[in-house]
Coordinates of C-alpha atoms in Angstrom, one line a residue:
X1 CA 10.3 -11.8 -23.2
X2 CA 10.0 -10.9 -19.6
X3 CA 6.7 -11.9 -18.0
X4 CA 5.1 -11.5 -14.6
X5 CA 2.1 -12.6 -12.5
X6 CA 0.2 -9.7 -11.0
X7 CA -2.9 -9.5 -8.8
X8 CA -4.8 -8.5 -11.9
X9 CA -3.5 -11.1 -14.3
X10 CA -0.4 -12.0 -16.3
X11 CA 1.7 -9.4 -18.0
X12 CA 4.6 -8.7 -20.3
X13 CA 7.2 -6.1 -19.3
X14 CA 7.4 -3.6 -22.1
X15 CA 9.0 -0.1 -22.2
X16 CA 8.9 0.2 -18.4
X17 CA 5.3 -0.8 -18.1
X18 CA 3.3 -4.0 -17.5
X19 CA 1.2 -4.9 -20.5
X20 CA -1.7 -6.9 -18.9
X21 CA -2.6 -9.8 -21.1
X22 CA -6.0 -11.0 -22.3
X23 CA -5.7 -14.6 -20.9
X24 CA -7.5 -16.5 -18.2
X25 CA -4.3 -18.2 -16.8
X26 CA -4.0 -17.3 -13.1
X27 CA -0.2 -17.5 -13.0
X28 CA 2.7 -18.6 -15.1
X29 CA 2.8 -22.1 -13.6
X30 CA -0.6 -22.8 -15.0
X31 CA 0.6 -21.7 -18.5
X32 CA 3.5 -24.2 -18.3
X33 CA 1.3 -27.0 -17.1
X34 CA -0.9 -26.7 -20.2
X35 CA 1.5 -25.3 -22.8
X36 CA 5.0 -26.5 -21.7
X37 CA 6.3 -23.0 -22.7
X38 CA 5.6 -19.3 -22.1
X39 CA 5.9 -18.4 -25.7
X40 CA 2.1 -18.3 -26.2
X41 CA 2.1 -15.2 -24.1
X42 CA 4.1 -13.3 -26.7
X43 CA 1.1 -13.2 -29.0
X44 CA -1.6 -12.5 -26.4
X45 CA -3.6 -9.3 -26.9
X46 CA -3.0 -6.5 -24.4
X47 CA -6.1 -5.4 -22.5
X48 CA -4.4 -2.4 -20.7
X49 CA -1.0 -1.1 -19.5
X50 CA 0.0 0.0 -16.1
X51 CA 3.3 1.6 -14.9
X52 CA 5.7 -1.1 -13.6
X53 CA 5.9 0.7 -10.2
X54 CA 2.2 0.5 -9.8
X55 CA 1.8 -3.2 -10.5
X56 CA 1.4 -5.6 -7.5
X57 CA 3.6 -8.6 -8.4
X58 CA 3.0 -12.0 -6.9
X59 CA 4.9 -15.3 -7.0
X60 CA 5.2 -15.8 -10.7
X61 CA 4.6 -19.6 -10.8
X62 CA 2.0 -19.7 -8.0
X63 CA 3.3 -22.7 -6.0
X64 CA 5.8 -24.7 -8.0
X65 CA 5.5 -28.5 -8.2
X66 CA 9.0 -29.2 -6.9
X67 CA 11.9 -27.0 -5.8
X68 CA 15.3 -28.6 -6.3
X69 CA 18.5 -27.1 -4.9
X70 CA 22.2 -27.8 -5.2
X71 CA 24.9 -27.2 -2.6
X72 CA 28.4 -26.0 -3.3
X73 CA 27.9 -25.3 -7.0
X74 CA 30.2 -22.3 -7.4
X75 CA 34.0 -22.4 -7.5
X76 CA 34.1 -19.2 -5.4
X77 CA 32.0 -20.8 -2.7
X78 CA 34.1 -23.9 -2.6
X79 CA 37.3 -21.8 -2.4
X80 CA 35.8 -19.7 0.4
X81 CA 34.9 -22.7 2.5
X82 CA 38.2 -24.5 1.8
X83 CA 36.4 -27.5 0.4
X84 CA 37.4 -29.4 -2.7
X85 CA 35.1 -29.4 -5.8
X86 CA 32.4 -32.0 -5.6
X87 CA 32.5 -34.8 -8.3
X88 CA 28.7 -35.0 -8.3
X89 CA 26.0 -32.3 -7.5
X90 CA 24.9 -32.1 -3.9
X91 CA 21.1 -32.2 -4.5
X92 CA 18.1 -31.7 -2.2
X93 CA 14.4 -30.8 -2.3
X94 CA 12.8 -27.9 -0.4
X95 CA 9.1 -27.7 0.4
X96 CA 7.2 -25.7 -2.2
X97 CA 5.1 -24.3 0.6
X98 CA 8.2 -22.2 1.5
X99 CA 7.9 -20.0 -1.7
X100 CA 7.5 -16.4 -0.9
X101 CA 6.2 -13.7 -3.2
X102 CA 8.5 -10.8 -4.2
X103 CA 8.6 -7.9 -1.9
X104 CA 7.1 -9.8 1.0
X105 CA 8.3 -10.3 4.5
X106 CA 10.2 -13.4 5.5
X107 CA 9.3 -14.1 9.1
X108 CA 12.1 -15.9 11.0
X109 CA 10.6 -18.6 13.2
X110 CA 11.6 -19.7 16.7
X111 CA 14.6 -22.0 16.7
X112 CA 16.2 -20.5 13.6
X113 CA 19.1 -18.7 15.2
X114 CA 21.2 -18.2 12.1
X115 CA 19.0 -17.3 9.2
X116 CA 21.1 -16.8 6.0
X117 CA 20.5 -15.6 2.4
X118 CA 21.6 -17.3 -0.7
X119 CA 21.2 -15.3 -3.9
X120 CA 20.7 -17.7 -6.9
X121 CA 19.7 -18.1 -10.5
X122 CA 16.5 -20.1 -10.6
X123 CA 15.7 -22.2 -13.7
X124 CA 12.1 -22.8 -14.5
X125 CA 11.2 -26.1 -16.3
X126 CA 8.8 -25.8 -19.2
X127 CA 8.8 -29.2 -20.7
X128 CA 9.2 -32.6 -19.0
X129 CA 12.9 -33.7 -18.7
X130 CA 13.7 -37.3 -17.9
X131 CA 17.0 -39.0 -18.7
X132 CA 17.8 -36.0 -20.8
X133 CA 21.1 -35.3 -22.6
X134 CA 22.7 -31.9 -21.9
X135 CA 21.9 -30.8 -25.5
X136 CA 18.2 -31.3 -24.7
X137 CA 18.0 -29.2 -21.6
X138 CA 17.8 -25.6 -22.8
X139 CA 15.0 -26.3 -25.2
X140 CA 12.9 -27.6 -22.3
X141 CA 13.6 -24.6 -20.1
X142 CA 10.8 -22.0 -19.8
X143 CA 13.0 -19.3 -18.3
X144 CA 15.1 -18.0 -15.4
X145 CA 14.2 -15.9 -12.4
X146 CA 15.8 -14.8 -9.2
X147 CA 15.7 -16.8 -5.9
X148 CA 16.8 -16.4 -2.3
X149 CA 17.4 -19.9 -1.1
X150 CA 17.3 -18.9 2.6
X151 CA 18.9 -21.3 5.1
X152 CA 18.8 -21.7 8.9
X153 CA 22.5 -22.6 9.3
X154 CA 22.1 -23.8 12.9
X155 CA 19.3 -26.1 11.8
X156 CA 21.5 -27.4 9.0
X157 CA 24.2 -28.2 11.5
X158 CA 22.0 -29.9 14.1
X159 CA 19.9 -32.0 11.6
X160 CA 22.2 -32.4 8.7
X161 CA 19.2 -32.1 6.5
X162 CA 19.0 -29.3 4.0
X163 CA 15.2 -29.7 3.5
X164 CA 14.6 -28.9 7.1
X165 CA 16.9 -25.9 7.1
X166 CA 15.4 -24.4 4.0
X167 CA 11.6 -25.3 4.1
X168 CA 10.3 -22.9 6.7
X169 CA 7.3 -20.8 5.3
X170 CA 8.7 -17.9 3.4
X171 CA 12.3 -19.2 3.2
X172 CA 12.2 -19.4 -0.6
X173 CA 11.5 -16.0 -2.1
X174 CA 11.1 -16.3 -5.9
X175 CA 10.6 -13.9 -8.7
X176 CA 9.5 -11.3 -9.6
X177 CA 9.8 -11.8 -13.3
X178 CA 10.7 -14.7 -15.6
X179 CA 13.0 -14.1 -18.5
X180 CA 12.5 -16.6 -21.4
X181 CA 15.5 -18.4 -23.0
X182 CA 15.2 -16.5 -26.3
X183 CA 16.6 -13.5 -24.5
X184 CA 19.5 -15.5 -23.0
X185 CA 22.2 -15.0 -25.6
X186 CA 24.8 -15.0 -22.9
X187 CA 23.3 -17.8 -20.8
X188 CA 26.6 -19.3 -19.9
X189 CA 27.6 -16.1 -18.0
X190 CA 24.4 -14.8 -16.4
X191 CA 25.2 -12.5 -13.5
X192 CA 23.8 -12.9 -10.0
X193 CA 24.3 -10.4 -7.2
X194 CA 23.0 -10.0 -3.7
X195 CA 22.8 -6.8 -1.6
X196 CA 22.0 -6.7 2.1
X197 CA 20.7 -3.3 3.2
X198 CA 22.2 -1.9 0.0
X199 CA 25.7 -3.4 0.5
X200 CA 26.9 -5.7 -2.3
X201 CA 27.8 -9.1 -0.7
X202 CA 27.6 -11.5 -3.6
X203 CA 28.7 -10.9 -7.2
X204 CA 29.4 -13.8 -9.7
X205 CA 28.1 -15.3 -12.9
X206 CA 26.9 -18.7 -14.0
X207 CA 30.3 -19.1 -15.6
X208 CA 31.5 -19.8 -12.1
X209 CA 29.3 -22.8 -11.6
X210 CA 30.9 -26.2 -11.0
X211 CA 28.0 -27.9 -12.8
X212 CA 26.5 -25.5 -15.4
X213 CA 22.8 -25.4 -15.9
X214 CA 22.6 -27.9 -18.8
X215 CA 24.9 -30.4 -17.0
X216 CA 23.1 -29.9 -13.7
X217 CA 19.5 -30.5 -15.0
X218 CA 20.7 -33.4 -17.2
X219 CA 22.3 -35.2 -14.2
X220 CA 19.2 -34.5 -12.1
X221 CA 16.9 -35.8 -14.8
X222 CA 18.5 -39.2 -14.7
X223 CA 17.1 -39.8 -11.2
X224 CA 13.9 -37.7 -11.2
X225 CA 11.6 -36.5 -13.9
X226 CA 11.5 -32.7 -14.0
X227 CA 8.0 -31.5 -14.7
X228 CA 6.6 -28.3 -16.2
X229 CA 6.6 -25.6 -13.5
X230 CA 9.3 -27.2 -11.4
X231 CA 12.2 -25.0 -10.3
X232 CA 15.8 -25.8 -10.0
X233 CA 17.9 -23.4 -7.8
X234 CA 21.4 -23.5 -9.2
X235 CA 23.6 -22.7 -6.2
X236 CA 25.0 -19.7 -4.6
X237 CA 28.4 -18.0 -4.9
X238 CA 30.7 -16.9 -2.1
X239 CA 29.6 -14.0 0.2
X240 CA 26.7 -15.6 2.2
X241 CA 26.2 -14.7 5.8
X242 CA 27.9 -18.0 6.7
X243 CA 31.0 -16.8 4.8
X244 CA 30.9 -13.4 6.6
X245 CA 29.8 -14.7 10.0
X246 CA 26.9 -12.2 9.8
X247 CA 23.4 -13.6 9.8
X248 CA 20.1 -11.9 9.0
X249 CA 18.5 -9.7 11.6
X250 CA 15.1 -8.1 12.1
X251 CA 14.6 -5.2 9.6
X252 CA 17.2 -6.4 7.1
X253 CA 16.4 -6.1 3.4
X254 CA 17.9 -8.6 0.9
X255 CA 17.9 -7.8 -2.8
X256 CA 18.9 -10.5 -5.3
X257 CA 19.7 -9.4 -8.8
X258 CA 19.8 -11.7 -11.8
X259 CA 20.7 -10.3 -15.2
X260 CA 17.6 -9.4 -17.2
X261 CA 15.2 -10.1 -14.3
X262 CA 13.5 -7.7 -12.0
X263 CA 15.2 -7.4 -8.6
X264 CA 13.9 -9.8 -5.9
X265 CA 13.5 -7.9 -2.6
X266 CA 12.7 -9.6 0.7
X267 CA 12.3 -7.9 4.1
X268 CA 13.4 -9.9 7.2
X269 CA 11.2 -9.9 10.3
X270 CA 12.0 -11.6 13.6
X271 CA 9.0 -11.1 16.0
X272 CA 9.8 -10.4 19.6
X273 CA 8.3 -13.8 20.6
X274 CA 10.5 -15.6 18.1
X275 CA 13.9 -15.2 19.9
X276 CA 16.2 -18.0 19.0
X277 CA 15.7 -21.0 21.2
X278 CA 15.6 -24.8 20.9
X279 CA 12.1 -25.6 19.6
X280 CA 12.7 -29.2 18.6
X281 CA 9.8 -31.5 19.7
X282 CA 10.5 -33.8 22.6
X283 CA 11.1 -37.4 21.8
X284 CA 8.1 -39.5 22.7
X285 CA 8.6 -42.6 24.8
X286 CA 6.3 -45.5 25.7

């Protein structure tokens, strides 16, 4: 099942159309908070259908509770950077206020001189996971979607803090659709691709992950409880702007494709008054 949140309600994608459902839930995150799964939407009555290209899709989960990310989780990325494979996941949290709806504009703020894209498979938690074994993970997953884990590379260098480099408003485009696990027969090799202005720059599958999804979420759950509606961004393969020494510019269009999920398109805007410059607050004395 592929489900979406639209301006006029929740819907299932069926035969190239959105079947708007007879439910009062405002977004998929609310379904997960109450039900722990999206499967209840499979039996919802359809109130009307609209062509997919006429539906206005919004952030599928509303604002997630927590957005976890992992650095250096693809063999291809480690090889490109010349770094060894990590023995433990490199984990971080991003502000959920950075989530951007599909198709929206990501506005680059002052001080972010090197904005970069990171196409990723995002895993949506359906049921609480704490101290979970790998074998327990997939049954607690609500689905997958596409994510662009944008990063200000210069901010990462100067602060050494991923949360600061990734938490600007709009730096976490997410969606548009969520694909439920029952349709993930090949979930160990889910494809992820990124195109910038139509050019393919990233192309890999989850088989290239250093810490696969079940392993990653299990390890994370031994330190933090993953709650319904939380999102885990599972890492990005080689081919980012950092790898190519080519960062995002005003007018660029980034498209992240995850197998079985609608493409996630983000348009980059850098206002004229947001030219890169040092905007760090001055240190207070006295």
